[in-house]
Every structure is written in structure tokens, then in C-alpha cells.
Amino acid sequence: MSVHYLSVNQPFLSRDSRKIEASPYFNSSNEPNITISSDGFGGVSDMNAQVFSKALAGLAEPLQRLASSTPPSMLESVRSGKPTRLDERLYDATATVKIKMSNVAMHIGTEWRDKLFNQIDSLHDIKEWDEDDNPVNKDSFGAFIKELILLKPDNHPGLGLSFNGNVIAMWRKNNDKLIIEFLANGKAKWLVSHDVGGDVERASGISNLLRLPECIAPYNPERWFKK
Amino acid sequence: MTNLDSSSMQYSRPPIIESIINIQFEKDVGFKEVEALRKKFSKHYFNEIEIPHYNVKVEVRENTKKHEAKVKQESISYRFSNEDSNQLLVLEPNSFIVSQLAPYAGWDEFYERFRRDWEAWRRVVGYQKISRIGVRYINRLDIPLKNEKVKHEEYVNIYPRLPSYFSSVNSYQVECIIPLDEVNAELRLNSAVVPSPVLNHLSVLIDQDIFKDNELPQKNADLFMYLEAIHKEKNKVFELCVSDKARELFK
């Protein structure tokens, strides 16, 4: 048997190639469903008639029957128009990140998941919300979840949002803090502060998600992560 | 040797990212019934979103070079979801879709919700001839990378067969349509490498859609019995598509 390797050090993981993903599962659309009328005078149907032969046209119907509809999860943000009401905007943002988390639910325990859901609900609490604030950015949240699965901390961080909706995670032990802001481009800004007899030492950096554990390793992150 | 008895397959972290039961109808349900359904299901679900369907007609007159576009709303669908956004119900004029996103708590829970909603739907709409039944399970195997490589053949049993000249594969997607004699239906089986949502992993999708569009059960009791049979069959298909090494990932 020949064994073929799948290597990740290849362009298929680049952002551009993701755009040409052929799986119907990824044909997400944020637009309302639109069908083109087949009975228009001189319209699209007439043009099609010139392009396809009768034999080919006959294939379309059975093929369409075979095709599955878009999974309901991919309809998540479909609304008739962009949500303008604050409660709708907050609901959409909350639902989007919950669906994102659902996508990796098998890597997150129920207790942890419930806690994260409560934190998101609390961050998007409409009573505390300022009109100028931005709800959580889904890409930043995606980066946060990826990092949590990688780090697997026993202690879960406190969460906040930056003005542009980036997730900010904070761990604290006595006066020592680790603060990480997850950026929408898959990078993370981190800040460590360490209290040495009243003097506070600080270190900070920006790194990609995979390198982050190594970047903060010299600062003994176990004190924040381990119970 | 793989045990294909579906009742014995209980995984603690099943790789199912979405399970769907889709019932399609010969004729569309009217606006009035859809509105009555909306009211009914608002009680069961936390949120609802309206999805309008438009018909766009573009008329181009060659002699005057003028064009005219007419947009008309043809129908409306509703998508309901629970507070965690992982239990979904989509009501379309010609279909009824129940979906469960991860975490998947098992067939019993999923099927009970389907039955509850389906019976409520039938009480409002009455008899509507079923034209297609589909059960779809989308699984994603997140395989840890070792030295940035994965031998996908060690985890899944569906992948493209290639000449040995090719030593590595960057990505693939395969689709097969297979008759399933056991349930007198067809299986549309997809497998593909997809971008992994987990760092340092490679993800492979196994998407099975079991569907039937002729000689369909029309009565509730027959439909429920048929869905149970499909459930057993889909478990068997999944077990055939993965290896023991893959099972280690989610047991």
C-alpha cells in the first residue's frame, strides 16, 4: 500500500487557497436566497438555452435533487439586511461566537464551555452596553479559542473586550498578571507584570498563536495556568 | 476488527460538528401556515431569524439597450435557535430541517427534538406529501500533527487513490454516491481536508448524507421507523470510514 503524507507546510493552508475551498459545506453565504426567474423575456433563461444543449439541460434536475441544502449552521448571520438595532447586533455577535465555539466543542469540556458562554453573555449585556462599543470580533474570538485549546489552562481567564471588539484575556496571581489581547489577524499581544517587593517589572510582545507559549515561557506562566 | 454494532459506539467526544434531518415536500407550504408555524415554534426556541427568498427578473431589450430589474419576494423561511445557538430548526416553504451542532449529546436527544417539532409541524400544516428524506452527519477529525505531517490513510478509509509516484498530498476532496440497500436509499459521501480550527492539527471532514426520494414513508409511524433505520446505517458507514487510530482521538 502506498502511503501519502499530508503536509501542512504547504500552500493549501494559506488564506488564498481557503477561498477556493470546494466543499459545499464551506459555501457560506450571508446574502438572502435569490433565484433567477426562468420566464423572463430575453432574460437569463434565454441565454442559458443558447449555452447548454438539451441533453445537458436534462442533467441539471437530477443533479439538483442529489445536492444537499446548505447546513443550517451556515445560515447563521442571514438576516434581511444588516442588523441596525443594538439588541440584534449583540445577539448576532453572541450567536456567531457560540457557533464558533460549538465547532470545537469536542476539545472543550462542558463546564468550561458553560463558563465561557456566561462570560460572553455578560460581555454583551445590553444594560451595560455603550452604543460606541463594538461587539466581540469573531476572528479575535476564534484566535482566543485556538490558544485556549493549545494552552489547556486549569484556571480560566477573566475576559474583556478592547474598543474594536478584540478579546482580552487576563490571568492574575497575587499582583502578578498575564494579559493577552487576541487580534483578528491570528496574532496575540501579551503583557506580563511581575511584582518584585513593590517594584513592578513588565515585559510585552506580539507573536503568532503557535509561538505564544514559547514567548511567555521565561515568565513562568504555570503560576497563572495551573491550579 | 471493527465492531459495527452501532449500539456499542458511544464516544465521549464525538467528532460530529453537525447533524441534520431534512424532510422535503412536494408542494410549498403557504405563507399563512408558515406564519402559524413561526408563532408555534417561537415558544420552543430562544431566537428566530427571518430569511426572505427573492425572485429577480432581469429584462434586457437589445434594440433600446435598456434593462429593467424586478425583485419580488417569493417566500419566507425562518431559522430558530436555542440560547446556546447549537439547536436549530429551519422552516422553509418546501422543507423542514432540524439540526444539532456540537456538542452532540447522542441520537436519542436529537431524535426526540425532531419528533417534538415534526409532530407540532404536522398539527399546524396537516398532511403534506413528503418528496425527500435526508439525514446528514458532518464529522471532522482533528488529527494532531507530528513534524508537520499526517498519514491520513492511518485515520480514514476514504481518500483518493494515487500512483505511488506522488509522495505527498497537499489537500484532497472526494465524493461518492453509493446505494445503501439496507435502507433502500443513497449515500452521498464526502471526505476532504479542511482548514483546522485547532492549532497544530490537520482536519479531515467525513460528511455523509443519506437520502431517499422515492417510495417514501408518509405516515408518522413509518417515517419514525425509517429514520431509526437510517440512524443505524449512518453509524455503520461512519465506523467503516474511520480506523481504530482515529477512534482513539474521540473515545
XYZ file of N, CA and C in Angstrom, chain A residues 64-65 67-69, chain B residues 22-27 92 94-97 118 128-134 216 218:
78
model
N -29.575 18.437 -9.179
C -30.060 19.344 -8.148
C -30.740 18.569 -7.017
N -31.428 17.478 -7.409
C -32.103 16.656 -6.404
C -31.096 16.001 -5.464
N -28.201 17.183 -4.622
C -27.459 18.129 -3.791
C -28.159 18.374 -2.466
N -27.377 18.387 -1.396
C -27.933 18.702 -0.086
C -28.031 20.202 0.059
N -28.949 20.606 0.897
C -29.044 22.034 1.141
C -27.886 22.465 2.032
N -33.598 16.346 7.344
C -34.252 17.249 6.391
C -35.398 16.517 5.691
N -36.602 17.038 5.863
C -37.771 16.480 5.182
C -38.233 17.496 4.145
N -38.316 17.054 2.906
C -38.772 17.978 1.846
C -40.156 17.561 1.352
N -40.890 18.546 0.839
C -42.277 18.308 0.428
C -42.487 18.545 -1.064
N -43.505 17.877 -1.556
C -43.817 18.010 -2.982
C -44.306 19.426 -3.301
N -45.119 19.975 -2.388
C -45.660 21.330 -2.621
C -45.218 22.265 -1.499
N -38.643 26.051 5.859
C -38.692 26.623 4.514
C -40.036 26.243 3.915
N -40.743 24.585 1.408
C -40.795 23.198 0.934
C -39.931 22.238 1.740
N -39.477 22.660 2.907
C -38.697 21.711 3.706
C -38.713 22.045 5.191
N -38.416 21.020 5.961
C -38.405 21.080 7.416
C -37.050 20.517 7.848
N -36.251 21.341 8.522
C -34.878 20.927 8.834
C -34.600 21.082 10.326
N -41.514 17.940 14.604
C -42.221 17.396 13.434
C -43.714 17.217 13.725
N -48.869 16.678 4.280
C -48.158 17.282 3.149
C -47.290 16.169 2.574
N -47.410 15.904 1.312
C -46.677 14.758 0.749
C -45.161 14.976 0.802
N -44.472 14.008 1.381
C -43.005 14.082 1.504
C -42.366 13.666 0.187
N -41.397 14.476 -0.279
C -40.749 14.146 -1.556
C -39.292 13.729 -1.385
N -38.736 13.994 -0.219
C -37.336 13.594 0.022
C -37.083 13.538 1.519
N -36.339 12.517 1.925
C -35.917 12.430 3.327
C -34.395 12.377 3.317
N -33.772 13.222 4.109
C -32.312 13.218 4.165
C -31.821 13.274 5.600
N -41.421 6.798 -0.469
C -41.133 7.355 0.855
C -42.236 7.049 1.868
N -44.911 7.970 4.414
C -45.680 9.212 4.538
C -46.334 9.355 5.919
